[in-house]
Coordinates of C-alpha atoms and ligand atoms in Angstrom, one line a residue:
X9 CA 30.9 1.3 11.3
X10 CA 31.7 4.1 13.7
X11 CA 30.2 7.4 12.5
X12 CA 31.3 10.9 13.6
X13 CA 31.2 14.5 12.5
X14 CA 34.4 16.6 12.9
X15 CA 35.6 20.0 11.9
X16 CA 38.0 19.8 9.0
X17 CA 38.5 19.5 5.3
X18 CA 38.7 16.2 3.5
X19 CA 41.8 17.1 1.5
X20 CA 43.8 18.0 4.7
X21 CA 42.7 14.9 6.7
X22 CA 44.4 11.5 6.4
X23 CA 42.0 8.7 5.2
X24 CA 42.1 5.5 3.2
X25 CA 39.4 7.1 1.1
X26 CA 38.1 10.7 1.0
X27 CA 34.7 11.1 -0.6
X28 CA 34.2 14.6 -2.0
X29 CA 30.8 15.6 -3.2
X30 CA 30.9 18.4 -5.7
X31 CA 28.5 20.6 -7.7
X32 CA 28.7 21.2 -11.4
X33 CA 29.3 24.9 -11.1
X34 CA 31.9 24.9 -8.3
X35 CA 35.4 24.2 -9.6
X36 CA 37.5 21.5 -8.1
X37 CA 40.2 22.4 -5.5
X38 CA 43.5 23.2 -7.3
X39 CA 45.2 20.2 -5.7
X40 CA 42.8 17.9 -7.5
X41 CA 42.2 19.8 -10.8
X42 CA 45.6 18.7 -12.1
X43 CA 44.8 15.0 -11.5
X44 CA 42.0 15.0 -14.0
X45 CA 41.8 15.1 -17.8
X46 CA 39.7 18.2 -18.5
X47 CA 36.2 16.9 -19.2
X48 CA 36.2 13.4 -17.6
X49 CA 34.4 14.6 -14.5
X50 CA 31.9 17.5 -14.4
X51 CA 30.2 16.9 -11.1
X52 CA 26.9 16.0 -12.8
X53 CA 24.5 14.1 -10.5
X54 CA 25.8 10.6 -9.6
X55 CA 28.9 10.9 -11.7
X56 CA 32.0 9.5 -9.9
X57 CA 35.8 9.6 -10.4
X58 CA 38.4 7.8 -8.3
X59 CA 41.7 9.7 -8.0
X60 CA 45.1 8.6 -6.6
X61 CA 46.7 11.9 -5.6
X62 CA 50.1 10.4 -4.6
X63 CA 50.8 12.8 -1.8
X64 CA 49.3 15.9 -3.4
X65 CA 46.7 15.8 -0.6
X66 CA 46.4 14.0 2.8
X67 CA 44.1 11.1 1.9
X68 CA 45.4 8.1 -0.1
X69 CA 42.5 8.1 -2.4
X70 CA 39.9 10.6 -3.4
X71 CA 36.5 9.7 -4.8
X72 CA 34.7 12.6 -6.4
X73 CA 30.9 12.2 -6.5
X74 CA 28.7 14.6 -8.5
X75 CA 25.8 16.4 -7.0
X76 CA 24.7 18.1 -10.2
X77 CA 23.5 21.7 -10.2
X78 CA 23.5 23.3 -6.8
X79 CA 20.0 24.8 -7.3
X80 CA 18.5 21.4 -8.1
X81 CA 19.9 19.7 -5.0
X82 CA 17.7 17.4 -3.0
X83 CA 18.7 15.7 0.2
X84 CA 18.3 12.4 -1.6
X85 CA 21.3 13.2 -3.8
X86 CA 23.4 13.6 -0.7
X87 CA 22.1 10.3 0.5
X88 CA 23.1 8.7 -2.8
X89 CA 26.5 10.4 -2.9
X90 CA 27.4 9.2 0.7
X91 CA 26.2 5.7 -0.1
X92 CA 28.1 5.4 -3.4
X93 CA 31.2 6.6 -1.5
X94 CA 30.9 4.2 1.3
X95 CA 30.3 1.3 -1.2
X96 CA 33.5 2.3 -3.0
X97 CA 35.3 2.2 0.3
X98 CA 34.0 -1.3 0.8
X99 CA 35.2 -2.4 -2.6
X100 CA 38.6 -0.9 -2.0
X101 CA 38.8 -2.3 1.5
X102 CA 39.4 1.2 2.8
X103 CA 39.0 1.1 6.6
X104 CA 38.7 4.9 7.2
X105 CA 36.5 7.0 5.0
X106 CA 35.8 10.7 5.2
X107 CA 33.0 12.6 3.5
X108 CA 32.9 16.3 2.6
X109 CA 31.0 18.7 0.4
X110 CA 33.0 21.1 -1.8
X111 CA 31.5 24.5 -1.4
X112 CA 28.7 25.6 1.0
X113 CA 27.1 22.9 3.1
X114 CA 23.8 22.8 1.2
X115 CA 20.1 22.9 2.3
X116 CA 19.6 23.3 6.0
X117 CA 22.7 22.1 7.7
X118 CA 20.9 19.6 10.0
X119 CA 18.9 18.2 7.1
X120 CA 22.0 17.7 5.0
X121 CA 23.9 16.1 7.8
X122 CA 21.0 13.8 8.4
X123 CA 20.8 12.7 4.8
X124 CA 24.6 12.1 4.7
X125 CA 24.4 9.9 7.8
X126 CA 21.6 7.9 6.3
X127 CA 23.5 7.5 3.1
X128 CA 26.7 6.3 4.8
X129 CA 24.9 3.8 7.0
X130 CA 22.4 2.5 4.5
X131 CA 25.0 2.3 1.7
X132 CA 27.1 0.0 4.0
X133 CA 24.1 -2.2 4.8
X134 CA 24.4 -5.8 3.8
X135 CA 22.4 -8.9 4.7
X136 CA 25.0 -11.7 5.2
X137 CA 23.3 -14.0 7.7
X138 CA 23.3 -17.0 5.4
X139 CA 26.5 -16.4 3.5
X140 CA 29.1 -18.9 4.8
X141 CA 32.1 -18.5 2.5
X142 CA 32.5 -14.9 1.6
X143 CA 35.7 -13.6 0.1
X144 CA 37.4 -11.0 2.2
X145 CA 36.4 -8.2 -0.2
X146 CA 32.8 -9.4 0.1
X147 CA 32.7 -9.2 3.9
X148 CA 35.0 -6.2 4.4
X149 CA 33.4 -3.6 6.6
X150 CA 34.4 0.0 6.7
X151 CA 35.5 0.8 10.2
X152 CA 34.9 4.5 10.4
X153 CA 33.1 7.1 8.4
X154 CA 33.6 10.7 9.3
X155 CA 31.7 13.7 8.0
X156 CA 34.0 16.6 7.8
X157 CA 32.5 20.1 7.9
X158 CA 33.9 23.6 8.4
X159 CA 32.1 24.1 11.6
X160 CA 30.8 21.0 13.4
X161 CA 28.0 22.9 15.2
X162 CA 25.2 21.4 17.3
X163 CA 22.7 21.5 14.5
X164 CA 24.9 19.4 12.3
X165 CA 25.8 17.0 15.1
X166 CA 22.1 16.5 15.9
X167 CA 21.1 16.0 12.3
X168 CA 23.9 13.5 11.8
X169 CA 22.9 11.6 15.0
X170 CA 19.2 11.6 13.8
X171 CA 20.3 10.2 10.4
X172 CA 22.2 7.4 12.2
X173 CA 19.1 6.5 14.2
X174 CA 16.8 6.5 11.2
X175 CA 19.3 4.4 9.2
X176 CA 19.3 1.8 12.1
X177 CA 15.5 1.7 11.9
X178 CA 15.6 1.2 8.2
X179 CA 18.2 -1.5 8.5
X180 CA 16.2 -3.3 11.2
X181 CA 13.2 -3.3 8.8
X182 CA 15.4 -4.6 6.0
X183 CA 16.7 -7.4 8.2
X184 CA 13.2 -8.5 9.1
X185 CA 12.1 -8.4 5.5
X186 CA 15.1 -10.3 4.3
X187 CA 14.7 -13.1 6.9
X188 CA 13.0 -16.2 5.3
X189 CA 9.6 -17.2 6.6
X190 CA 11.0 -20.4 8.2
X191 CA 13.2 -18.4 10.4
X192 CA 10.7 -15.6 11.2
X193 CA 7.3 -17.1 11.9
X194 CA 4.7 -14.9 13.8
X195 CA 6.0 -16.1 17.2
X196 CA 9.6 -15.0 16.3
X197 CA 8.3 -11.6 15.1
X198 CA 6.6 -11.3 18.5
X199 CA 9.8 -12.2 20.2
X200 CA 11.6 -9.5 18.2
X201 CA 9.1 -7.0 19.4
X202 CA 9.5 -8.1 23.0
X203 CA 13.3 -7.9 22.7
X204 CA 13.1 -4.4 21.2
X205 CA 10.7 -3.4 24.1
X206 CA 13.3 -4.6 26.6
X207 CA 16.1 -2.8 24.9
X208 CA 14.4 0.5 24.5
X209 CA 11.8 0.7 27.2
X210 CA 8.7 0.3 24.9
X211 CA 5.6 -1.3 26.4
X212 CA 5.1 -4.4 24.3
X213 CA 2.3 -6.9 24.4
X214 CA 2.1 -10.1 22.3
X215 CA -1.2 -12.0 22.2
X216 CA -0.9 -15.7 21.4
X217 CA -3.5 -17.9 19.7
X218 CA -5.4 -18.7 22.9
X219 CA -5.7 -14.9 23.8
X220 CA -6.8 -14.1 20.2
X221 CA -9.5 -16.7 20.6
X222 CA -10.6 -15.3 23.9
X223 CA -10.7 -11.8 22.5
X224 CA -12.4 -12.5 19.2
X225 CA -9.6 -11.7 16.7
X226 CA -11.5 -13.7 14.1
X227 CA -9.6 -12.2 11.1
X228 CA -6.1 -13.0 12.3
X229 CA -7.2 -16.4 13.5
X230 CA -8.9 -17.3 10.2
X231 CA -5.8 -16.4 8.1
X232 CA -3.5 -18.2 10.4
X233 CA -5.5 -21.4 10.6
X234 CA -3.8 -23.3 7.7
X235 CA -0.3 -22.9 9.2
X236 CA 1.5 -25.0 11.9
X237 CA 3.0 -21.6 13.0
X238 CA 0.4 -20.0 15.1
X239 CA -0.6 -16.3 14.6
X240 CA 0.3 -13.5 17.0
X241 CA -1.0 -9.9 17.6
X242 CA 1.7 -7.5 18.5
X243 CA 1.3 -4.1 20.2
X244 CA 4.2 -1.7 20.8
X245 CA 3.6 1.5 22.7
X246 CA 5.9 4.5 22.9
X247 CA 5.2 7.5 25.2
X248 CA 2.1 8.5 27.0
X249 CA -1.2 9.8 25.8
X250 CA -1.4 13.6 25.9
X251 CA -3.9 16.1 24.7
X252 CA -1.3 18.1 22.6
X253 CA -0.5 15.7 19.9
X254 CA -2.9 12.8 20.5
X255 CA -2.2 9.2 19.7
X256 CA -0.8 8.0 16.3
X257 CA -1.5 4.4 15.5
X258 CA 0.7 2.6 13.0
X259 CA -0.8 -0.7 11.8
X260 CA 1.5 -3.0 9.8
X261 CA 0.6 -6.2 7.9
X262 CA 2.7 -9.0 9.3
X263 CA 2.3 -12.0 7.0
X264 CA 5.5 -13.8 7.6
X265 CA 4.9 -15.8 4.5
X266 CA 2.0 -15.7 2.0
X267 CA 1.6 -18.8 0.0
X268 CA -1.9 -17.6 -1.0
X269 CA -3.5 -20.3 1.2
X270 CA -5.9 -22.7 -0.5
X271 CA -6.1 -20.0 -3.3
X272 CA -2.5 -21.0 -3.8
X273 CA -0.2 -18.6 -5.6
X274 CA 1.6 -19.9 -8.7
X275 CA 5.3 -20.5 -8.0
X276 CA 6.6 -17.2 -9.6
X277 CA 4.2 -15.2 -7.5
X278 CA 5.0 -17.1 -4.3
X279 CA 8.8 -16.4 -4.2
X280 CA 9.4 -13.2 -2.5
X281 CA 6.5 -13.6 -0.2
X282 CA 8.7 -13.8 2.9
X283 CA 8.5 -10.0 2.4
X284 CA 4.8 -9.9 3.1
X285 CA 5.5 -8.5 6.5
X286 CA 7.1 -5.4 4.9
X287 CA 4.4 -3.2 6.4
X288 CA 5.1 -4.7 9.9
X289 CA 8.8 -4.2 9.3
X290 CA 8.2 -0.5 8.7
X291 CA 6.3 -0.3 11.9
X292 CA 9.1 -2.1 13.8
X293 CA 11.8 0.1 12.3
X294 CA 9.9 3.2 13.1
X295 CA 9.1 2.2 16.6
X296 CA 12.8 1.5 17.2
X297 CA 13.8 4.9 15.8
X298 CA 11.1 6.8 17.7
X299 CA 12.2 5.1 20.9
X300 CA 15.8 6.3 20.3
X301 CA 14.8 9.8 19.1
X302 CA 12.5 10.3 22.1
X303 CA 10.1 13.0 20.8
X304 CA 7.1 14.0 22.9
X305 CA 4.5 11.8 21.3
X306 CA 2.2 8.8 21.9
X307 CA 2.7 6.2 19.2
X308 CA 1.2 2.8 19.1
X309 CA 2.5 0.2 16.7
X310 CA 0.1 -2.6 15.9
X311 CA 1.0 -5.8 14.0
X312 CA -1.4 -8.6 13.3
X313 CA 0.9 -11.4 12.2
X314 CA 0.1 -14.8 10.6
X315 CA 1.4 -17.2 8.0
X316 CA -1.0 -17.9 5.1
X317 CA -0.7 -21.6 4.2
X318 CA -2.9 -24.3 2.8
X319 CA -3.4 -27.0 5.3
X320 CA -6.1 -29.4 6.7
X321 CA -7.5 -26.6 8.9
X322 CA -7.0 -23.7 6.4
X323 CA -9.8 -21.2 5.9
X324 CA -11.6 -21.6 2.7
X325 CA -13.0 -19.7 -0.2
X326 CA -16.8 -19.3 0.6
X327 CA -16.1 -19.1 4.4
X328 CA -17.5 -16.2 6.3
X329 CA -15.2 -14.8 8.9
X330 CA -16.4 -12.7 11.8
X331 CA -13.7 -10.1 12.5
X332 CA -13.0 -8.5 15.9
X333 CA -15.3 -5.6 15.1
X334 CA -18.2 -8.0 14.6
X335 CA -18.3 -7.3 10.9
X336 CA -18.5 -10.4 8.7
X337 CA -16.4 -11.0 5.7
X338 CA -17.1 -13.4 2.8
X339 CA -13.9 -14.9 1.7
X340 CA -13.8 -15.4 -2.0
X341 CA -10.0 -15.7 -2.3
X342 CA -7.8 -16.8 0.6
X343 CA -4.9 -14.9 -1.1
X344 CA -6.6 -11.6 -0.2
X345 CA -5.6 -12.2 3.4
X346 CA -3.8 -9.0 4.3
X347 CA -7.0 -7.0 4.5
X348 CA -8.5 -9.6 6.8
X349 CA -5.8 -9.5 9.4
X350 CA -5.6 -5.7 9.1
X351 CA -9.3 -5.5 9.8
X352 CA -8.6 -6.7 13.3
X353 CA -5.6 -4.4 13.7
X354 CA -7.5 -1.3 12.6
X355 CA -10.4 -2.1 14.8
X356 CA -8.0 -2.6 17.7
X357 CA -6.5 0.9 17.0
X358 CA -9.9 2.6 17.6
X359 CA -9.6 2.1 21.3
X360 CA -6.9 4.8 21.5
X361 CA -9.2 7.4 19.9
X362 CA -6.3 8.2 17.6
X363 CA -5.6 11.5 15.9
X364 CA -4.4 9.4 13.0
X365 CA -4.3 5.7 11.9
X366 CA -1.7 4.8 9.3
X367 CA -1.7 1.3 7.9
X368 CA 1.3 -0.1 5.9
X369 CA 1.0 -3.3 4.0
X370 CA 2.3 -5.2 1.0
X371 CA -1.4 -5.5 0.2
X372 CA -1.9 -5.8 -3.6
X373 CA 0.1 -6.8 -6.7
X374 CA -2.1 -4.2 -8.4
X375 CA -0.1 -1.4 -6.6
X376 CA 2.9 -2.6 -8.6
X377 CA 0.9 -2.5 -11.8
X378 CA -0.3 1.1 -11.1
X379 CA 2.9 2.7 -9.8
X380 CA 5.8 0.3 -10.4
X381 CA 8.5 0.3 -7.7
X382 CA 8.9 4.0 -7.3
X383 CA 6.0 5.1 -5.2
X384 CA 3.9 3.9 -2.3
X385 CA 0.2 3.9 -3.1
X386 CA -1.7 6.1 -0.7
X387 CA -5.4 6.1 0.1
X388 CA -7.1 8.2 2.7
X389 CA -10.3 9.0 4.4
X390 CA -8.9 12.4 5.5
X391 CA -7.4 14.8 3.0
X392 CA -5.3 16.9 5.5
X393 CA -3.7 13.8 6.8
X394 CA -3.1 12.5 3.3
X395 CA -1.3 15.8 2.4
X396 CA 0.8 15.6 5.6
X397 CA 1.9 12.1 4.7
X398 CA 2.6 13.1 1.1
X399 CA 4.8 15.9 2.3
X400 CA 6.8 13.6 4.6
X401 CA 7.2 11.3 1.6
X402 CA 8.5 14.0 -0.7
X403 CA 10.9 15.3 1.9
X404 CA 12.4 11.9 2.6
X405 CA 12.0 10.5 -0.9
X406 CA 9.9 7.6 0.5
X407 CA 7.5 8.9 -2.1
X408 CA 3.7 8.3 -2.2
X409 CA 1.1 8.8 -4.8
X410 CA -2.6 9.1 -3.9
X411 CA -5.4 7.0 -5.4
X412 CA -9.1 7.9 -4.8
X413 CA -11.3 6.1 -2.2
X414 CA -14.6 7.1 -3.6
X415 CA -17.9 5.6 -2.5
X416 CA -18.2 4.1 -6.0
X417 CA -15.3 1.7 -5.3
X418 CA -16.9 0.6 -2.1
X419 CA -19.7 -0.9 -4.2
X420 CA -17.3 -3.4 -5.6
X421 CA -16.8 -5.1 -2.2
X422 CA -20.5 -5.5 -1.2
X423 CA -21.4 -9.1 -0.4
X424 CA -24.7 -11.0 -0.8
X425 CA -24.3 -13.2 2.2
X426 CA -22.0 -11.2 4.6
X427 CA -21.3 -7.5 5.4
X428 CA -18.5 -7.2 2.9
X429 CA -16.4 -9.5 0.6
X430 CA -12.6 -9.7 0.5
X431 CA -12.1 -9.2 -3.2
X432 CA -13.5 -6.5 -5.5
X433 CA -12.6 -8.0 -8.9
X434 CA -9.7 -7.0 -11.2
X435 CA -10.5 -3.3 -11.7
X436 CA -8.7 -1.0 -9.2
X437 CA -7.5 -3.9 -7.0
X438 CA -5.4 -1.6 -4.9
X439 CA -8.3 0.8 -4.2
X440 CA -10.9 -1.9 -3.4
X441 CA -8.4 -3.3 -0.8
X442 CA -8.1 0.2 0.6
X443 CA -11.9 0.6 0.6
X444 CA -12.1 -2.7 2.5
X445 CA -9.7 -1.4 5.2
X446 CA -11.6 1.9 5.5
X447 CA -14.6 -0.1 6.8
X448 CA -12.7 -0.9 10.0
X449 CA -11.4 2.5 11.2
X450 CA -14.6 4.1 12.3
X451 CA -14.5 7.9 12.1
X452 CA -10.8 8.3 12.8
X453 CA -8.5 10.0 10.2
X454 CA -7.0 7.2 8.2
X455 CA -4.3 6.8 5.6
X456 CA -3.4 3.5 4.0
X457 CA 0.0 2.9 2.4
X458 CA 0.3 0.0 0.0
X459 CA 4.0 -0.8 0.0
X460 CA 3.8 -3.9 -2.3
X461 CA 6.0 -2.3 -4.9
X462 CA 8.5 -0.7 -2.6
X463 CA 9.2 -2.9 0.4
X464 CA 11.3 -5.4 -1.6
X465 CA 13.2 -4.9 -4.8
X466 CA 15.0 -7.2 -7.2
X467 CA 17.1 -4.3 -8.4
X468 CA 18.3 -1.5 -6.1
X469 CA 16.6 1.8 -7.0
X470 CA 19.2 3.9 -5.3
X471 CA 22.8 3.6 -4.2
X472 CA 21.7 3.4 -0.6
X473 CA 19.6 0.3 -1.3
X474 CA 20.5 -3.3 -2.0
X475 CA 18.6 -6.2 -3.5
X476 CA 15.9 -7.3 -1.1
X477 CA 14.2 -5.4 1.8
X478 CA 14.3 -1.6 1.4
X479 CA 12.8 -0.4 4.7
X480 CA 10.2 1.4 2.7
X481 CA 8.1 3.7 4.9
X482 CA 10.5 4.1 7.8
X483 CA 12.0 7.4 6.7
X484 CA 8.5 8.7 5.8
X485 CA 7.0 7.7 9.2
X486 CA 9.8 9.2 11.2
X487 CA 9.4 12.5 9.3
X488 CA 5.7 12.4 9.8
X489 CA 5.8 11.4 13.5
X490 CA 8.3 14.0 14.5
X491 CA 6.2 16.6 12.8
X492 CA 3.5 15.9 15.4
X493 CA 5.9 16.2 18.3
X494 CA 5.3 19.0 20.8
Ligands
LIG13 N1 0.8 -10.2 -0.5 C1 0.0 -10.1 -1.6 C2 0.3 -8.8 -2.4 C3 1.7 -8.7 -3.1 C4 1.9 -9.1 -4.4 C5 2.7 -8.1 -2.4 C6 3.1 -8.9 -4.9 C7 3.9 -7.9 -2.9 C8 4.1 -8.3 -4.2 C9 -1.4 -10.1 -1.2 O1 -1.8 -10.9 -0.1 C10 -2.2 -10.7 -2.4 O2 -1.9 -11.9 -2.7 N2 -3.1 -10.0 -3.0 C11 -3.8 -10.4 -4.1 C12 -5.2 -9.9 -4.0 C13 -6.2 -10.5 -5.0 C14 -6.4 -11.9 -4.6 C15 -7.5 -9.7 -4.9 C16 -3.1 -9.9 -5.4 O3 -2.6 -8.8 -5.4 O4 -3.1 -10.6 -6.4
LIG14 ZN1 -2.1 -12.9 -0.4
LIG15 ZN1 -0.2 -11.0 1.3

């Protein structure tokens, strides 16, 4: 879909579908008011009405989309309005769509344009790789989406272009999450990183099993042992170290499939576990977007990747694993594998003396019990960093909610026979997983994001989402990273 911004008004511009977002308190243009029965459409948030103006205005069809009260407007409503518009265009097989806001361009112009671009692109996202006999209306793709504004100034153009880049990053993450484990084993995830590096000039290193053995990545190796698909350790580097903003490390859990291993998951809990690389996908999507946005920053994306399977050589409950840091872990449940691979990833991050380490992982089912699907669980060793991440989450509606990481919780993962054990019992399962990770970051400021509830959804939460991978974390990370840029 080609996306552009132009000066103009949706009602004066020819289009197969004009999408017009309106507020409750701003009246409809005269040309449209007569096409509606008085109270059918009020412009309340997310309300829509499809009109056939029959020559009264330039476009063939007009879709009104409500934004609610102007004073309550959040960029997310624009994202949703744009997405529901473009989805209507898909349904109607309207090749050319325009989008406009009735009344003042709200918020900061650049921010509004960015949200609209994200909504248009993400609303149009579909994962069709394995669909072989789609009906034309199922595979129809809108050719062009144009944002029409009174004055298509630089700020708006830049915001719109940024939104397109972020949406591409989110879509990349969704594609990775939606791909079944059989078609995306750790080696393929490594290849995807190398291809991205080639495409965008990132420095990418992928360590294979022999290199992991030589360099003592005991956590990743242990988790990967049960699978015929060998593990990988992926490092993607953007920019150069500088004193101004320091280095930000993003560490993503890259379990391409999690069967639970010998502590096998029951069937209902195992389906969906192709998405257990949702943290890694957020890192991939963010690295891609950062490489395209080119801020002045040094960002290192780190993805320990393995497939957790039962097999003749699988790691066992009762085993003690020596991680790359030298710390030993008593394995009491092989299904608590994410923290074990992340231990190596977090320890690896320390070599950069980072200003911040952010981990992202589909780490615990308990995060879904605590927060459902509407918030990422955040834990932190550094409160200023936590607040910074929280703000980025609020601004982008990739929202987070903080849980405590008190010393008391660390007691739950003490082991008799090793330095630490990999499960802390039923109480506070998300927090004890976070406490485990915090053992491997040294003194560096650390935020952990548990995306178990948000990376993959059975039911879209927003119009700009579809069933499956959401790209959770990408919008947040880009907002956060660009806030560090000098
Ligand atoms: N990948 C799962 C967590 C998960 C569950 C992600 C549901 C997305 C949806 C993780 O590896 C896991 O199995 N965690 C266990 C930990 C337990 C054994 C301490 C869990 O949450 O049950
Ligand atoms: Zn698991
Ligand atoms: Zn897992």
